[in-house]
């Protein structure tokens, strides 16, 4: 179980998000993730909205793994369900399919460091208007300190594969932790945008 909190500050609106992510490993090769977000849009402005975002379910399969090399290559097929209120800006206007490939590589004598790369194709099946398509890139570094604090640095990128609608505010909709702020996800068709994200986590072992 991974509880998370985060915030995105942008020129037009700020987004605050808390979520609970449950990851389950069925066996050595199969697993799944479920993420339930709660989203707040501009709550400090007095006219914002808060509520349930889009719930995401993602079955996963390990394609190749080597305990000796601390390496895992896996595939996931995420589905973001339109559970957030789109009229209040808390969810996308449709459901989203998010298949992706992931590479995880541990390092260090104490096996405390990790590098992770991910490539995801995202398609929003819109309730009205044309569908939206994007390629999303993510590269993350983390290191588990003896104090159980884990500093994290991420590089994110998005390339648009379709023309954005006139009221597009940031691909895929809020409520699922987009890698880029609203309005900065690749712009026109074929455009690419990037961002960097520092973070810190705390782990407990039971």
Short mmCIF file of C-alpha atoms in Angstrom, two decimals:
data_model
loop_
_atom_site.label_atom_id
_atom_site.label_comp_id
_atom_site.label_asym_id
_atom_site.label_seq_id
_atom_site.Cartn_x
_atom_site.Cartn_y
_atom_site.Cartn_z
CA UNK A 1 0.00 0.00 0.00
CA UNK A 2 1.53 3.34 -1.11
CA UNK A 3 -0.12 6.57 0.11
CA UNK A 4 0.97 9.62 -1.91
CA UNK A 5 0.43 13.37 -1.88
CA UNK A 6 1.44 15.89 -4.52
CA UNK A 7 0.80 19.34 -5.96
CA UNK A 8 1.01 20.92 -9.41
CA UNK A 9 1.29 24.72 -9.67
CA UNK A 10 0.42 26.25 -13.05
CA UNK A 11 -0.47 29.68 -14.41
CA UNK A 12 -4.20 28.96 -14.83
CA UNK A 13 -4.89 26.63 -11.90
CA UNK A 14 -3.26 24.65 -9.14
CA UNK A 15 -3.95 20.97 -8.52
CA UNK A 16 -3.48 19.11 -5.24
CA UNK A 17 -3.74 15.35 -5.10
CA UNK A 18 -3.66 12.59 -2.55
CA UNK A 19 -3.96 8.95 -3.52
CA UNK A 20 -3.73 5.44 -2.21
CA UNK A 21 -2.05 2.88 -4.45
CA UNK A 22 -2.38 -0.83 -3.79
CA UNK A 23 0.19 -3.02 -5.56
CA UNK A 24 -0.25 -6.79 -5.40
CA UNK A 25 2.05 -9.55 -6.64
CA UNK A 26 0.18 -12.75 -7.48
CA UNK A 27 3.31 -14.75 -8.30
CA UNK A 28 6.79 -14.24 -9.74
CA UNK A 29 5.45 -13.05 -13.09
CA UNK A 30 2.02 -11.48 -12.55
CA UNK A 31 0.87 -8.50 -10.53
CA UNK A 32 -1.56 -5.59 -10.51
CA UNK A 33 -1.94 -2.02 -9.25
CA UNK A 34 -5.03 -0.03 -8.24
CA UNK A 35 -4.81 3.71 -7.62
CA UNK A 36 -7.62 5.73 -6.02
CA UNK A 37 -6.97 9.53 -6.14
CA UNK A 38 -8.65 12.43 -4.37
CA UNK A 39 -8.14 15.71 -6.24
CA UNK A 40 -8.44 19.36 -5.26
CA UNK A 41 -8.49 22.12 -7.92
CA UNK A 42 -7.56 25.60 -6.64
CA UNK A 43 -8.93 25.03 -3.11
CA UNK A 44 -7.18 28.22 -1.87
CA UNK A 45 -9.05 30.38 -4.39
CA UNK A 46 -12.39 29.71 -2.74
CA UNK A 47 -14.00 28.52 -5.99
CA UNK A 48 -12.21 25.22 -6.40
CA UNK A 49 -13.50 21.67 -6.39
CA UNK A 50 -12.47 18.60 -4.43
CA UNK A 51 -13.50 15.02 -4.97
CA UNK A 52 -12.68 11.57 -6.29
CA UNK A 53 -10.49 11.47 -9.40
CA UNK A 54 -10.23 8.80 -12.07
CA UNK A 55 -9.49 5.36 -10.58
CA UNK A 56 -6.75 3.45 -12.41
CA UNK A 57 -6.41 -0.34 -12.64
CA UNK A 58 -3.26 -1.82 -14.17
CA UNK A 59 -2.46 -5.53 -14.55
CA UNK A 60 1.27 -6.18 -14.99
CA UNK A 61 3.43 -9.03 -16.29
CA UNK A 62 7.19 -9.53 -15.92
CA UNK A 63 8.67 -10.25 -19.35
CA UNK A 64 12.21 -10.90 -18.12
CA UNK A 65 13.94 -10.74 -14.75
CA UNK A 66 17.40 -11.47 -13.40
CA UNK A 67 17.89 -11.42 -9.61
CA UNK A 68 21.65 -11.61 -10.14
CA UNK A 69 21.66 -8.43 -12.27
CA UNK A 70 18.91 -6.74 -10.20
CA UNK A 71 16.97 -6.18 -13.43
CA UNK A 72 13.30 -6.53 -14.33
CA UNK A 73 11.59 -5.80 -17.67
CA UNK A 74 7.81 -5.72 -17.44
CA UNK A 75 4.69 -4.63 -19.31
CA UNK A 76 1.51 -3.07 -17.98
CA UNK A 77 -1.90 -2.31 -19.40
CA UNK A 78 -3.48 0.50 -17.40
CA UNK A 79 -7.13 1.48 -17.60
CA UNK A 80 -8.24 4.83 -16.14
CA UNK A 81 -11.95 4.70 -15.38
CA UNK A 82 -14.01 7.94 -15.64
CA UNK A 83 -14.95 8.03 -11.95
CA UNK A 84 -13.99 11.71 -11.48
CA UNK A 85 -16.56 14.42 -12.19
CA UNK A 86 -15.50 15.87 -15.54
CA UNK A 87 -17.81 18.90 -15.16
CA UNK A 88 -15.97 19.84 -11.95
CA UNK A 89 -12.54 19.31 -13.55
CA UNK A 90 -11.77 16.24 -11.43
CA UNK A 91 -11.64 13.63 -14.20
CA UNK A 92 -11.22 13.03 -17.91
CA UNK A 93 -14.08 13.13 -20.42
CA UNK A 94 -13.92 9.42 -21.14
CA UNK A 95 -11.85 6.39 -20.20
CA UNK A 96 -8.17 5.92 -20.99
CA UNK A 97 -6.05 2.96 -22.08
CA UNK A 98 -2.40 3.15 -20.99
CA UNK A 99 -0.20 0.22 -22.15
CA UNK A 100 3.48 0.60 -21.30
CA UNK A 101 6.92 -1.00 -20.99
CA UNK A 102 9.03 -0.64 -17.83
CA UNK A 103 12.68 -1.30 -17.05
CA UNK A 104 13.83 -1.46 -13.41
CA UNK A 105 17.52 -1.74 -12.55
CA UNK A 106 18.92 -1.91 -9.02
CA UNK A 107 22.50 -1.04 -8.19
CA UNK A 108 24.96 -0.76 -5.32
CA UNK A 109 26.57 -3.27 -2.97
CA UNK A 110 23.71 -2.79 -0.47
CA UNK A 111 21.09 -2.91 -3.27
CA UNK A 112 19.66 0.44 -2.17
CA UNK A 113 19.76 2.33 -5.47
CA UNK A 114 17.40 1.99 -8.43
CA UNK A 115 16.90 3.36 -11.93
CA UNK A 116 13.55 3.02 -13.67
CA UNK A 117 12.59 3.87 -17.26
CA UNK A 118 9.06 3.74 -18.64
CA UNK A 119 7.48 4.31 -22.05
CA UNK A 120 3.67 4.55 -22.15
CA UNK A 121 1.17 5.01 -24.96
CA UNK A 122 -1.94 6.81 -23.71
CA UNK A 123 -5.24 6.97 -25.59
CA UNK A 124 -8.25 8.82 -24.24
CA UNK A 125 -11.51 7.44 -25.65
CA UNK A 126 -13.45 10.67 -25.38
CA UNK A 127 -17.18 10.76 -24.66
CA UNK A 128 -17.51 13.60 -27.17
CA UNK A 129 -15.14 14.75 -29.89
CA UNK A 130 -12.04 13.02 -31.23
CA UNK A 131 -9.90 10.67 -29.17
CA UNK A 132 -6.56 11.91 -27.83
CA UNK A 133 -3.23 10.08 -28.09
CA UNK A 134 0.14 10.70 -26.41
CA UNK A 135 3.49 9.03 -25.80
CA UNK A 136 4.72 9.50 -22.24
CA UNK A 137 8.33 9.03 -21.14
CA UNK A 138 9.64 8.70 -17.60
CA UNK A 139 13.13 8.21 -16.16
CA UNK A 140 13.47 8.01 -12.37
CA UNK A 141 16.37 7.62 -9.94
CA UNK A 142 15.95 6.69 -6.26
CA UNK A 143 18.17 5.66 -3.38
CA UNK A 144 17.01 4.09 -0.12
CA UNK A 145 18.95 5.76 2.71
CA UNK A 146 19.73 3.92 5.99
CA UNK A 147 17.24 6.29 7.69
CA UNK A 148 14.45 4.85 5.42
CA UNK A 149 14.10 8.16 3.57
CA UNK A 150 14.20 7.76 -0.22
CA UNK A 151 15.15 10.79 -2.37
CA UNK A 152 13.76 10.58 -5.91
CA UNK A 153 14.51 12.54 -9.09
CA UNK A 154 12.36 12.16 -12.21
CA UNK A 155 12.56 13.35 -15.81
CA UNK A 156 9.25 13.30 -17.69
CA UNK A 157 8.28 13.93 -21.29
CA UNK A 158 5.15 13.88 -23.46
CA UNK A 159 4.74 13.80 -27.24
CA UNK A 160 1.29 14.48 -28.65
CA UNK A 161 0.16 12.08 -31.39
CA UNK A 162 -3.18 13.80 -32.05
CA UNK A 163 -4.49 17.33 -32.35
CA UNK A 164 -5.60 18.69 -28.96
CA UNK A 165 -9.19 19.93 -28.66
CA UNK A 166 -9.72 23.64 -28.27
CA UNK A 167 -10.34 23.33 -24.51
CA UNK A 168 -7.52 20.83 -23.88
CA UNK A 169 -6.09 21.42 -20.41
CA UNK A 170 -3.45 18.75 -20.03
CA UNK A 171 -3.96 15.30 -21.50
CA UNK A 172 -5.60 12.36 -19.82
CA UNK A 173 -7.38 14.56 -17.31
CA UNK A 174 -6.58 15.44 -13.71
CA UNK A 175 -6.75 13.00 -10.86
CA UNK A 176 -4.11 10.51 -12.03
CA UNK A 177 -0.85 12.35 -11.40
CA UNK A 178 0.11 13.62 -14.88
CA UNK A 179 3.87 13.97 -15.41
CA UNK A 180 3.48 17.52 -16.74
CA UNK A 181 1.43 20.51 -15.52
CA UNK A 182 -1.91 21.25 -17.24
CA UNK A 183 -1.49 23.03 -20.55
CA UNK A 184 2.15 21.94 -20.96
CA UNK A 185 1.78 18.42 -22.42
CA UNK A 186 3.27 18.68 -25.90
CA UNK A 187 1.04 21.46 -27.32
CA UNK A 188 0.18 20.82 -30.97
CA UNK A 189 0.31 17.45 -32.68
CA UNK A 190 3.89 16.18 -32.84
CA UNK A 191 5.06 18.58 -30.14
CA UNK A 192 7.09 17.36 -27.18
CA UNK A 193 7.39 18.87 -23.71
CA UNK A 194 9.47 17.84 -20.72
CA UNK A 195 9.79 18.50 -17.00
CA UNK A 196 11.79 17.44 -13.95
CA UNK A 197 10.41 16.43 -10.55
CA UNK A 198 12.29 16.07 -7.24
CA UNK A 199 10.55 14.08 -4.50
CA UNK A 200 11.17 12.32 -1.22
CA UNK A 201 9.51 9.19 0.22
CA UNK A 202 9.61 7.40 3.52
CA UNK A 203 9.48 3.60 3.72
CA UNK A 204 8.50 1.37 6.61
CA UNK A 205 9.28 -2.32 6.79
CA UNK A 206 6.85 -4.71 8.50
#
